[in-house]
Coordinates of C-alpha atoms and ligand atoms in Angstrom, one line a residue:
Chain A
M25 CA 0.0 0.0 0.0
N26 CA 1.3 3.5 -0.7
A27 CA 1.0 6.3 1.7
Q28 CA -2.3 7.6 0.4
Q29 CA -3.9 4.2 0.5
T30 CA -2.6 3.7 4.0
L31 CA -4.1 7.0 5.1
I32 CA -7.5 6.1 3.6
A33 CA -7.4 2.7 5.4
L34 CA -6.4 4.4 8.7
W35 CA -9.1 7.0 8.3
T36 CA -11.7 4.2 7.6
I37 CA -11.0 2.5 10.9
V38 CA -11.0 5.7 12.8
V39 CA -14.4 6.8 11.4
R40 CA -15.8 3.4 11.9
E41 CA -14.7 3.4 15.5
I42 CA -16.1 6.8 16.1
R43 CA -19.4 5.9 14.5
R44 CA -19.6 2.8 16.7
F45 CA -19.4 4.7 20.0
M46 CA -21.7 7.5 18.7
R47 CA -24.3 4.9 17.6
I48 CA -24.4 3.4 21.1
W49 CA -24.0 6.7 23.0
P50 CA -26.4 5.7 25.8
Q51 CA -23.8 3.1 26.7
T52 CA -20.7 5.0 25.9
L53 CA -21.1 8.7 26.5
L54 CA -24.0 9.1 28.9
P55 CA -23.0 6.9 31.9
P56 CA -19.7 8.5 32.5
S57 CA -21.3 11.9 32.4
I58 CA -23.9 11.0 34.9
T59 CA -21.4 9.2 37.2
M60 CA -19.1 12.2 37.2
A61 CA -21.9 14.6 37.8
M62 CA -22.6 12.5 41.0
Y63 CA -19.0 12.6 42.1
F64 CA -18.9 16.4 41.6
L65 CA -22.1 16.9 43.5
I66 CA -21.4 14.5 46.4
F67 CA -17.6 14.7 46.9
G68 CA -17.2 18.1 45.5
N69 CA -20.1 20.1 46.9
L70 CA -21.6 18.2 49.8
I71 CA -18.6 16.4 51.4
G72 CA -16.0 18.6 49.9
S73 CA -17.1 21.7 51.7
R74 CA -16.3 19.8 55.0
V75 CA -13.0 18.4 53.8
G76 CA -11.6 21.9 53.5
E77 CA -8.5 22.5 51.3
M78 CA -6.2 20.0 49.6
D79 CA -2.8 21.4 48.6
G80 CA -4.2 24.9 48.9
F81 CA -7.2 24.3 46.7
D82 CA -10.9 23.9 47.3
Y83 CA -11.5 20.1 47.4
I84 CA -13.8 20.2 44.3
D85 CA -11.1 22.0 42.3
Y86 CA -8.6 19.5 43.5
I87 CA -10.6 16.4 42.4
V88 CA -11.9 17.7 39.0
P89 CA -8.7 17.1 37.1
G90 CA -8.4 13.6 38.7
L91 CA -12.0 12.7 37.7
I92 CA -11.5 14.0 34.2
M93 CA -8.4 11.8 33.9
M94 CA -10.3 8.8 35.4
S95 CA -13.0 9.1 32.7
V96 CA -10.4 9.4 30.0
I97 CA -8.6 6.3 31.2
T98 CA -11.6 4.0 31.6
N99 CA -13.3 5.1 28.4
S100 CA -10.2 4.9 26.2
Y101 CA -9.5 1.4 27.6
S102 CA -13.0 0.0 27.4
N103 CA -13.7 1.4 23.9
V104 CA -10.8 -0.4 22.3
A105 CA -11.2 -3.5 24.5
S106 CA -14.9 -4.0 23.7
S107 CA -14.8 -2.8 20.1
F108 CA -11.8 -5.0 19.1
F109 CA -13.1 -8.0 21.1
G110 CA -16.5 -7.5 19.5
N111 CA -14.8 -7.7 16.1
K112 CA -13.1 -10.9 17.2
F113 CA -16.3 -12.3 18.5
Q114 CA -18.3 -11.5 15.3
R115 CA -15.3 -12.6 13.2
S116 CA -15.4 -9.2 11.5
V117 CA -11.7 -8.9 12.5
E118 CA -11.2 -11.1 9.4
E119 CA -12.1 -8.1 7.3
L120 CA -9.0 -6.5 8.6
I121 CA -6.8 -9.5 8.3
V122 CA -7.6 -10.3 4.7
S123 CA -7.0 -6.7 3.7
P124 CA -3.5 -5.4 2.7
M125 CA -3.3 -3.2 5.8
Q126 CA -0.1 -3.4 7.8
G127 CA -0.5 -4.3 11.5
W128 CA 0.5 -0.8 12.6
T129 CA -2.2 0.8 10.5
I130 CA -4.9 -1.4 12.2
L131 CA -3.4 -0.7 15.7
T132 CA -3.1 3.0 15.1
G133 CA -6.7 3.1 13.8
F134 CA -8.1 1.5 16.9
I135 CA -5.9 3.6 19.2
A136 CA -7.1 6.8 17.6
G137 CA -10.7 5.6 17.9
G138 CA -10.3 4.8 21.6
A139 CA -8.5 8.0 22.3
A140 CA -11.3 9.9 20.5
R141 CA -13.9 8.4 22.9
G142 CA -11.7 9.0 25.9
L143 CA -11.1 12.6 25.0
L144 CA -14.7 13.2 24.1
V145 CA -15.9 11.8 27.4
G146 CA -13.1 13.9 29.1
L147 CA -14.5 17.0 27.4
I148 CA -18.1 16.2 28.4
V149 CA -17.0 15.7 32.0
T150 CA -15.1 19.0 31.9
L151 CA -18.2 20.7 30.7
V152 CA -20.3 19.0 33.5
S153 CA -17.7 20.2 36.0
M154 CA -18.4 23.8 35.0
F155 CA -21.7 23.6 36.7
F156 CA -19.9 23.1 40.0
T157 CA -16.7 25.1 39.7
R158 CA -14.6 27.2 37.4
L159 CA -11.1 26.2 36.8
E160 CA -8.3 28.1 35.0
V161 CA -5.8 26.1 33.1
V162 CA -2.3 27.0 34.1
H163 CA -0.4 25.1 31.5
P164 CA -2.8 24.4 28.6
L165 CA -0.2 22.8 26.3
L166 CA 1.0 20.3 28.9
T167 CA -2.6 19.6 29.9
C168 CA -3.5 18.6 26.3
L169 CA -0.3 16.7 25.8
V170 CA -0.7 14.5 28.9
V171 CA -4.4 13.8 28.4
V172 CA -3.8 12.7 24.8
L173 CA -0.9 10.5 25.8
T174 CA -2.9 9.0 28.6
A175 CA -5.8 8.3 26.2
T176 CA -3.5 6.6 23.7
L177 CA -1.7 4.6 26.3
F178 CA -4.9 3.1 27.7
S179 CA -6.3 2.5 24.2
I180 CA -3.2 0.4 23.6
G181 CA -3.9 -1.4 26.9
G182 CA -7.4 -2.1 25.8
F183 CA -6.2 -3.5 22.5
I184 CA -3.8 -5.9 24.2
N185 CA -6.6 -7.0 26.5
A186 CA -8.9 -7.6 23.5
L187 CA -6.2 -9.7 21.7
M188 CA -5.8 -11.9 24.8
A189 CA -9.5 -12.2 25.6
N190 CA -11.4 -15.3 24.8
K191 CA -14.7 -14.3 26.3
F192 CA -16.5 -11.1 27.2
D193 CA -15.6 -11.6 30.9
D194 CA -12.0 -11.3 30.0
I195 CA -12.3 -7.7 29.0
S196 CA -14.0 -6.6 32.2
I197 CA -11.5 -8.2 34.5
V198 CA -8.7 -5.6 34.0
P199 CA -10.9 -2.6 34.3
I200 CA -12.5 -3.9 37.5
F201 CA -9.5 -5.4 39.3
V202 CA -6.7 -3.3 38.0
L203 CA -7.7 0.0 36.5
T204 CA -10.3 1.1 39.0
P205 CA -8.2 0.4 42.1
L206 CA -5.1 2.0 40.6
T207 CA -7.1 5.0 39.6
Y208 CA -8.7 5.4 43.0
L209 CA -5.4 5.0 44.7
G210 CA -3.6 7.1 42.0
G211 CA -4.3 10.5 43.7
V212 CA -7.6 11.3 42.1
F213 CA -9.2 12.1 45.5
Y214 CA -6.2 13.0 47.7
S215 CA -2.7 14.3 47.7
I216 CA -0.3 11.4 48.6
H217 CA 1.2 13.8 51.1
T218 CA -1.8 13.1 53.3
L219 CA -0.6 9.5 53.5
P220 CA 1.8 7.9 56.0
E221 CA 5.3 7.8 54.5
F222 CA 5.3 4.1 53.8
W223 CA 2.1 4.4 51.7
Q224 CA 3.5 7.4 49.9
H225 CA 6.4 5.2 48.6
V226 CA 4.0 2.5 47.7
S227 CA 1.9 5.0 45.8
L228 CA 4.9 6.0 43.7
L229 CA 4.8 2.6 42.1
N230 CA 1.4 3.3 40.6
P231 CA 1.8 4.6 37.0
I232 CA -1.6 6.2 37.1
L233 CA -0.4 8.5 39.9
Y234 CA 2.0 10.1 37.4
M235 CA -0.6 10.8 34.8
V236 CA -3.2 12.2 37.2
N237 CA -0.6 14.4 38.8
T238 CA 0.9 15.6 35.6
F239 CA -2.6 16.5 34.4
R240 CA -3.4 18.2 37.6
F241 CA -0.2 20.2 37.4
G242 CA -1.3 21.3 33.9
I243 CA -4.5 22.6 35.3
L244 CA -3.8 23.7 38.8
G245 CA 0.0 24.0 38.8
V246 CA 0.5 21.6 41.7
S247 CA 1.8 18.1 41.7
D248 CA 3.0 15.4 44.1
I249 CA 5.7 14.3 41.7
A250 CA 8.3 15.6 39.3
V251 CA 6.3 16.4 36.2
G252 CA 9.2 16.3 33.7
W253 CA 10.1 12.7 34.5
A254 CA 6.4 11.7 34.6
L255 CA 6.0 12.9 31.1
V256 CA 9.1 11.0 29.9
A257 CA 7.6 7.9 31.6
I258 CA 4.3 8.3 29.9
V259 CA 5.9 8.6 26.5
G260 CA 8.0 5.6 27.3
F261 CA 5.1 3.5 28.3
N262 CA 3.3 4.5 25.1
V263 CA 6.2 3.3 23.0
L264 CA 6.7 0.1 24.9
F265 CA 3.0 -0.9 24.9
F266 CA 2.7 0.0 21.2
A267 CA 5.6 -2.3 20.4
V268 CA 4.2 -5.1 22.5
A269 CA 0.7 -4.8 20.9
L270 CA 2.1 -4.6 17.4
R271 CA 4.2 -7.7 17.9
M272 CA 1.2 -9.6 19.2
L273 CA -1.0 -8.4 16.4
N274 CA 1.6 -9.3 13.7
R275 CA 2.0 -12.8 15.2
G276 CA -1.7 -13.2 15.0
K277 CA -2.1 -13.7 18.8
G278 CA -5.7 -14.4 19.5
I279 CA -6.9 -13.7 16.0
R280 CA -5.3 -16.3 13.7
H281 CA -5.1 -20.1 14.2
Chain B
M241 CA 4.1 -18.0 -19.5
A242 CA 1.9 -16.0 -17.1
A243 CA 2.1 -17.0 -13.5
P244 CA -0.7 -19.2 -12.2
A245 CA -3.4 -17.5 -10.1
L246 CA -2.5 -19.8 -7.3
S247 CA 0.4 -22.1 -6.6
I248 CA 0.8 -24.1 -3.4
R249 CA 3.8 -26.2 -2.5
G250 CA 4.1 -28.6 0.3
L251 CA 1.5 -26.9 2.4
T252 CA 1.3 -28.4 5.9
K253 CA -0.9 -27.4 8.8
V254 CA -0.8 -28.7 12.3
Y255 CA -3.4 -27.0 14.6
A256 CA -2.6 -26.1 18.2
N257 CA -4.3 -29.3 19.4
H258 CA -1.7 -31.3 17.3
H259 CA -4.3 -32.3 14.7
Q260 CA -2.6 -32.4 11.3
A261 CA -5.2 -30.9 9.0
L262 CA -3.0 -30.7 5.9
K263 CA -0.3 -33.2 5.1
G264 CA 1.9 -31.3 2.5
I265 CA -0.4 -30.5 -0.4
D266 CA 0.5 -29.2 -3.8
L267 CA -2.0 -27.4 -5.9
E268 CA -1.9 -25.1 -9.0
V269 CA -4.8 -23.1 -10.4
A270 CA -4.3 -21.4 -13.8
D271 CA -5.1 -17.7 -14.4
G272 CA -8.7 -17.4 -15.5
D273 CA -9.7 -20.9 -14.3
F274 CA -12.9 -21.9 -12.6
F275 CA -11.8 -24.4 -10.1
A276 CA -13.5 -26.6 -7.5
L277 CA -11.9 -27.8 -4.4
L278 CA -14.0 -30.7 -3.1
G279 CA -13.8 -33.0 -0.2
P280 CA -15.8 -34.4 2.7
N281 CA -16.4 -32.5 6.0
G282 CA -13.2 -32.0 7.8
A283 CA -11.0 -32.8 4.8
G284 CA -9.0 -29.5 5.0
K285 CA -10.7 -27.3 2.5
S286 CA -11.4 -24.3 4.7
T287 CA -7.9 -24.7 6.3
T288 CA -6.3 -24.5 2.8
L289 CA -8.4 -21.4 1.8
G290 CA -7.7 -19.9 5.3
I291 CA -4.0 -20.1 4.8
I292 CA -4.2 -18.6 1.3
C293 CA -5.9 -15.5 2.7
S294 CA -3.8 -15.5 5.9
L295 CA -6.6 -16.2 8.4
V296 CA -4.8 -19.3 9.3
N297 CA -1.0 -19.5 10.0
K298 CA 0.6 -22.3 8.0
T299 CA 3.0 -24.8 9.6
A300 CA 5.1 -25.3 6.5
G301 CA 5.0 -24.8 2.7
K302 CA 4.7 -22.0 0.2
V303 CA 1.8 -20.1 -1.3
E304 CA 2.0 -17.9 -4.3
I305 CA -0.7 -15.7 -5.7
F306 CA 0.0 -14.7 -9.3
G307 CA 3.6 -15.5 -8.6
I308 CA 3.7 -13.3 -5.5
D309 CA 4.9 -15.2 -2.4
I310 CA 2.4 -14.3 0.4
D311 CA 5.3 -14.3 2.9
R312 CA 7.3 -11.8 0.8
D313 CA 4.8 -9.2 -0.3
F314 CA 1.6 -9.9 1.5
S315 CA 0.2 -6.5 0.7
K316 CA 0.5 -7.0 -3.0
A317 CA -0.8 -10.6 -2.8
K318 CA -3.8 -9.4 -0.9
Y319 CA -4.8 -6.8 -3.5
A320 CA -5.2 -9.7 -6.0
L321 CA -7.3 -11.7 -3.6
G322 CA -11.0 -11.6 -2.6
V323 CA -12.4 -14.0 -0.1
V324 CA -15.9 -15.2 0.8
P325 CA -15.5 -17.4 3.9
Q326 CA -17.6 -20.3 5.0
E327 CA -19.0 -18.5 8.1
F328 CA -20.5 -15.1 8.3
N329 CA -17.9 -12.6 9.3
F330 CA -19.3 -9.1 9.3
N331 CA -20.5 -6.8 12.0
Q332 CA -24.1 -7.7 12.4
F333 CA -25.0 -4.2 13.6
E334 CA -23.6 -2.4 10.6
K335 CA -25.5 -1.5 7.5
V336 CA -25.0 -3.4 4.3
E337 CA -23.5 -0.6 2.3
D338 CA -21.3 0.5 5.2
I339 CA -19.8 -3.0 5.4
V340 CA -18.9 -3.0 1.8
L341 CA -17.6 0.6 1.9
A342 CA -15.5 0.0 5.0
Q343 CA -13.8 -2.9 3.2
A344 CA -13.0 -0.7 0.3
G345 CA -11.4 1.7 2.8
Y346 CA -9.2 -1.1 4.1
Y347 CA -7.8 -1.4 0.6
G348 CA -7.2 2.3 0.4
I349 CA -9.9 2.9 -2.2
P350 CA -11.2 6.5 -2.0
L351 CA -14.9 6.8 -1.2
R352 CA -15.7 8.6 -4.4
R353 CA -14.5 5.5 -6.3
A354 CA -15.8 3.0 -3.8
K355 CA -19.3 4.3 -3.7
P356 CA -20.4 3.7 -7.3
R357 CA -18.8 0.3 -7.3
A358 CA -20.5 -0.7 -4.1
R359 CA -23.8 0.4 -5.5
Q360 CA -23.2 -1.6 -8.7
L361 CA -22.2 -4.7 -6.8
L362 CA -25.2 -4.6 -4.5
E363 CA -27.4 -4.0 -7.5
D364 CA -25.9 -7.0 -9.3
L365 CA -26.3 -9.2 -6.3
G366 CA -29.9 -8.2 -5.7
L367 CA -29.2 -6.3 -2.5
A368 CA -29.9 -2.8 -3.8
D369 CA -32.9 -2.3 -1.6
K370 CA -31.1 -3.6 1.4
R371 CA -28.3 -1.0 1.4
D372 CA -29.4 0.7 4.6
T373 CA -30.5 -2.5 6.4
P374 CA -28.4 -3.7 9.4
A375 CA -26.7 -6.9 8.3
R376 CA -28.4 -9.0 11.1
M377 CA -31.7 -8.4 9.4
L378 CA -30.7 -10.1 6.2
S379 CA -31.7 -13.7 5.3
G380 CA -29.0 -16.3 5.2
G381 CA -28.8 -16.1 1.4
M382 CA -28.6 -12.4 1.4
K383 CA -25.8 -12.5 4.0
R384 CA -23.8 -14.7 1.7
R385 CA -24.4 -12.3 -1.2
L386 CA -23.3 -9.4 1.0
M387 CA -20.0 -11.3 1.5
I388 CA -19.6 -11.7 -2.2
A389 CA -20.1 -8.0 -2.8
R390 CA -17.6 -7.2 -0.1
A391 CA -15.1 -9.6 -1.6
L392 CA -15.3 -8.0 -5.0
I393 CA -15.1 -4.4 -4.0
H394 CA -11.4 -4.1 -4.8
Q395 CA -11.7 -6.0 -8.1
P396 CA -9.6 -9.0 -7.1
R397 CA -8.2 -11.1 -9.9
L398 CA -8.6 -14.2 -7.8
L399 CA -11.9 -14.9 -6.0
I400 CA -12.1 -17.6 -3.4
L401 CA -15.5 -18.8 -2.2
D402 CA -15.8 -21.3 0.7
E403 CA -19.3 -23.0 0.2
P404 CA -20.9 -19.9 -1.3
T405 CA -24.2 -21.6 -2.0
A406 CA -24.7 -23.3 1.3
G407 CA -28.2 -22.5 2.5
V408 CA -29.1 -20.7 -0.7
D409 CA -32.3 -21.6 -2.5
I410 CA -32.3 -23.1 -6.0
E411 CA -33.3 -20.1 -7.9
L412 CA -30.8 -17.9 -6.1
R413 CA -28.1 -20.5 -6.4
R414 CA -28.6 -20.4 -10.2
S415 CA -28.4 -16.7 -10.3
M416 CA -25.2 -16.8 -8.2
W417 CA -23.7 -19.3 -10.7
E418 CA -24.5 -17.1 -13.6
Y419 CA -23.0 -14.1 -11.8
M420 CA -19.8 -16.0 -11.1
Q421 CA -19.6 -17.3 -14.6
R422 CA -20.1 -13.8 -15.9
I423 CA -17.2 -12.3 -13.9
N424 CA -15.1 -15.3 -14.8
R425 CA -15.8 -14.9 -18.5
E426 CA -16.0 -11.1 -18.9
E427 CA -13.5 -9.9 -16.3
G428 CA -11.2 -12.9 -16.4
T429 CA -11.5 -13.3 -12.6
T430 CA -10.1 -16.7 -11.5
I431 CA -12.6 -18.5 -9.3
I432 CA -11.9 -21.2 -6.7
L433 CA -14.8 -22.6 -4.8
T434 CA -15.6 -25.3 -2.4
T435 CA -19.0 -26.9 -2.4
H436 CA -20.8 -30.0 -1.3
Y437 CA -23.2 -29.8 -4.2
L438 CA -21.4 -31.8 -6.7
E439 CA -23.7 -31.1 -9.6
E440 CA -22.7 -27.4 -9.0
A441 CA -19.1 -28.2 -9.3
E442 CA -19.7 -30.4 -12.4
S443 CA -21.7 -27.7 -14.3
L444 CA -19.5 -24.7 -13.3
C445 CA -15.9 -25.8 -12.9
R446 CA -13.3 -26.6 -15.5
N447 CA -10.8 -28.1 -13.2
I448 CA -11.0 -29.8 -9.9
A449 CA -9.1 -31.1 -6.9
I450 CA -10.4 -33.5 -4.4
I451 CA -8.9 -33.4 -0.9
N452 CA -9.4 -36.0 1.7
R453 CA -8.0 -36.1 5.2
G454 CA -5.5 -33.4 4.4
E455 CA -4.2 -35.0 1.2
I456 CA -5.0 -34.2 -2.5
V457 CA -6.4 -37.5 -3.9
E458 CA -7.3 -36.2 -7.3
N459 CA -6.3 -33.1 -9.3
T460 CA -7.4 -32.9 -13.0
S461 CA -9.8 -31.4 -15.4
M462 CA -13.5 -32.0 -14.9
R463 CA -13.7 -33.6 -18.4
A464 CA -10.8 -36.0 -17.7
L465 CA -12.2 -36.9 -14.3
L466 CA -15.7 -37.7 -15.7
G467 CA -14.0 -39.6 -18.5
Q468 CA -12.6 -41.9 -15.8
L469 CA -16.0 -43.1 -15.0
D470 CA -16.0 -46.8 -15.8
V471 CA -19.5 -47.7 -14.8
E472 CA -22.6 -45.6 -14.8
T473 CA -25.6 -46.8 -12.8
F474 CA -29.1 -46.0 -13.9
V475 CA -32.4 -46.4 -12.1
L476 CA -35.2 -47.6 -14.3
D477 CA -38.9 -47.0 -13.3
L478 CA -41.1 -49.9 -14.5
A479 CA -44.7 -49.8 -15.7
A480 CA -45.6 -52.8 -13.7
P481 CA -44.0 -54.4 -10.6
L482 CA -41.8 -57.5 -11.0
E483 CA -41.7 -60.7 -9.0
S484 CA -38.1 -61.4 -9.5
V485 CA -34.9 -59.8 -10.9
P486 CA -34.7 -60.1 -14.7
E487 CA -31.5 -61.4 -16.2
I488 CA -29.8 -59.4 -18.8
E489 CA -26.7 -60.9 -20.5
G490 CA -23.6 -58.9 -19.7
F491 CA -25.2 -56.3 -17.4
A492 CA -25.4 -56.1 -13.7
V493 CA -29.1 -55.7 -12.7
A494 CA -30.6 -55.4 -9.3
R495 CA -34.1 -54.8 -8.0
L496 CA -34.4 -51.7 -5.8
D497 CA -38.1 -52.3 -5.2
P498 CA -40.7 -54.2 -7.1
S499 CA -41.1 -51.5 -9.7
Q500 CA -37.5 -50.1 -9.8
L501 CA -34.4 -51.7 -11.3
S502 CA -30.8 -50.5 -11.1
L503 CA -28.8 -51.1 -14.2
S504 CA -25.0 -50.8 -14.4
V505 CA -23.5 -50.0 -17.8
S506 CA -19.8 -50.3 -18.2
R507 CA -17.6 -48.4 -20.6
G508 CA -18.0 -49.8 -24.1
Q509 CA -21.4 -51.4 -23.5
R510 CA -24.5 -50.2 -25.3
I511 CA -27.6 -49.3 -23.4
N512 CA -29.6 -50.3 -26.5
D513 CA -28.6 -54.0 -25.8
A514 CA -30.0 -53.8 -22.3
F515 CA -33.3 -52.3 -23.5
A516 CA -33.6 -54.8 -26.2
A517 CA -33.3 -57.6 -23.6
L518 CA -35.9 -55.9 -21.4
T519 CA -38.3 -55.5 -24.3
A520 CA -37.8 -59.1 -25.2
Q521 CA -38.9 -60.1 -21.6
G522 CA -41.9 -57.8 -21.9
I523 CA -40.7 -55.4 -19.3
E524 CA -41.8 -51.8 -19.9
V525 CA -39.6 -48.9 -18.7
V526 CA -41.4 -45.6 -18.2
S527 CA -38.5 -43.5 -17.1
M528 CA -34.8 -43.6 -16.5
R529 CA -32.3 -41.5 -14.5
N530 CA -28.7 -41.6 -13.2
R531 CA -28.6 -43.2 -9.8
A532 CA -26.2 -40.5 -8.7
N533 CA -24.7 -37.5 -10.2
R534 CA -21.7 -38.7 -12.2
L535 CA -19.2 -36.6 -10.3
E536 CA -20.8 -37.9 -7.1
E537 CA -20.1 -41.5 -8.0
L538 CA -16.4 -40.7 -8.7
F539 CA -16.2 -38.6 -5.6
V540 CA -17.6 -41.3 -3.3
A541 CA -15.3 -43.9 -5.0
L542 CA -12.2 -41.7 -4.5
V543 CA -12.9 -40.8 -1.0
E544 CA -13.8 -44.4 0.0
D545 CA -10.7 -45.7 -1.8
K546 CA -8.5 -43.9 0.6
Q547 CA -10.5 -45.2 3.5
G548 CA -10.1 -48.8 2.5
G549 CA -13.4 -49.1 0.7
K550 CA -14.0 -50.3 -2.8
G551 CA -13.4 -47.9 -5.7
G552 CA -15.4 -47.7 -8.9
I553 CA -12.7 -46.3 -11.2
R554 CA -9.6 -47.6 -12.9
Ligands
ATP768 N1 -9.2 -24.1 14.8 C1 -9.0 -25.4 14.8 N2 -8.4 -26.1 15.7 C2 -8.2 -27.4 15.7 N3 -8.5 -28.1 14.6 C3 -9.2 -27.5 13.6 C4 -9.4 -26.1 13.6 N4 -10.1 -25.8 12.5 C5 -10.2 -27.0 11.8 N5 -9.7 -28.0 12.5 C6 -9.6 -29.4 12.1 O1 -8.9 -29.5 10.8 C7 -9.6 -30.4 9.9 C8 -9.9 -29.7 8.6 O2 -10.9 -28.7 8.9 P1 -11.5 -27.8 7.7 O3 -12.3 -26.8 8.4 O4 -10.3 -27.4 6.9 O5 -12.4 -28.8 6.9 P2 -13.3 -28.6 5.6 O6 -12.8 -29.4 4.5 O7 -13.4 -27.2 5.4 O8 -14.7 -29.2 6.1 P3 -16.2 -28.7 5.9 O9 -16.6 -29.3 4.6 O10 -16.9 -29.4 7.0 O11 -16.2 -27.2 5.9 C9 -10.8 -30.9 10.7 O12 -10.4 -32.2 11.2 C10 -11.0 -30.0 11.8 O13 -11.5 -30.6 12.9
MG769 MG1 -15.0 -25.8 5.5

């Protein structure tokens, strides 16, 4: 395939992915908006007013960046996991395999689709948060960069999950038992400085902590960790996971006999 | 000489459960051919076709499509190939036209060129009024035609169909045959199909291979194969029931039921002689037909041969 053909193929996948989550918006876009509105209302307004300040910010202002990030993570991941696994389940993944597309085109298409949903949900959640508070973004460029890289990283994760999954249960295990706990413990709701020293160190092993904090730094200008290194790590994870996913795809893991 | 549409050498497949589905098969299909790959259930037909279109990883061997090694330049090989698999493999929730157009996109065909072609294909295959219907709402025969439209969207030179007419009614089957014959004749598309309807293979295909338990047991032209038939068996319907089996000099005769006889005619014998004998005995025959389709007789013989049964050909 030449460059133009590859671009058309890539675009086809992206459009198809976006169409999919738009078609089933009551399952993909609506629930996170409602859940997050609840979080803002309960933790931000009702409980938050009693919590007082966190790192010098109103509690609601402190958790909004974390909750946006949490929506981006879960939605990017589950979009690719369920879409690609659905393609496997319905065998329509064969449409991709028989075509002349290279593995990286397929992978990039699905990542872009997953990131599109993650970012769209992130945007919706941001809009919802405006009913509760007004945030100024301190470092807009960094904020955009880190949210995009997080969306792509978890899209790749969802892709790997879908390749390895044999049944629908297999694509809900990781979100429930890995992503959700890591996100909750990843500094969405609190600064790790509020933890005993031992747990602060344990928290530093959690990759999601770095993304949430870098994103929060972009918006509020405060972070528990060194933002520069966090950014390097996020880029590194993207590269590593992309390579792993591509290798699995090219070997036909989970999709070819 | 032009490269053959398909060339397979020493193709072996061992599945993960250690089942050896293909035991080193060789096969060649000429450019422009209409070719049948036949064999009983589980013989390895779908496995072979799956390897050609890279849905199945091969264990050993070499596959070339128009001289292009699929391991060397898989992208180029795939442009030449269109596939209609045995099982439905499209997204049930998507609309018919969207499925065909998405496939065009995967081949890098711009929408402005894909759209008229998709329309034409859906029209030709009788799906024009189903364009905006979600695939799950199609009947089985329509789903199969949708897969044919999808396989042809990038104008492949080689079209592979795995049991395209399974579950398709007679009238539709005939129109599908005509369609395939037309693209074979007018566009020069090479066609390879598998089917369990042997009369279909006999009337459509010029060349044929029979595969059994992962081995090619016959690979020749349809004419040559049918020419191998030594004995043809006919069923005769009688005007009146018979008490006993009549004897006809030189012919094997058996009574299927009181008013039906089976008559085996060997190469070189004249059916006239048999009828003369029947007439002489006052037996009136009202109709006659082949006991089985001619290809079917050969097929059964070939497949049984390998399984230690008795064969009916030289
Ligand atoms: N994924 C698989 N894992 C293990 N064995 C398989 C797999 N797919 C097919 N087989 C085995 O390989 C053999 C060949 O199967 P194949 O599907 O190629 O047969 P076929 O000739 O297409 O049969 P049919 O006419 O029933 O479609 C069979 O014994 C089958 O059980
Ligand atoms: Mg089969």
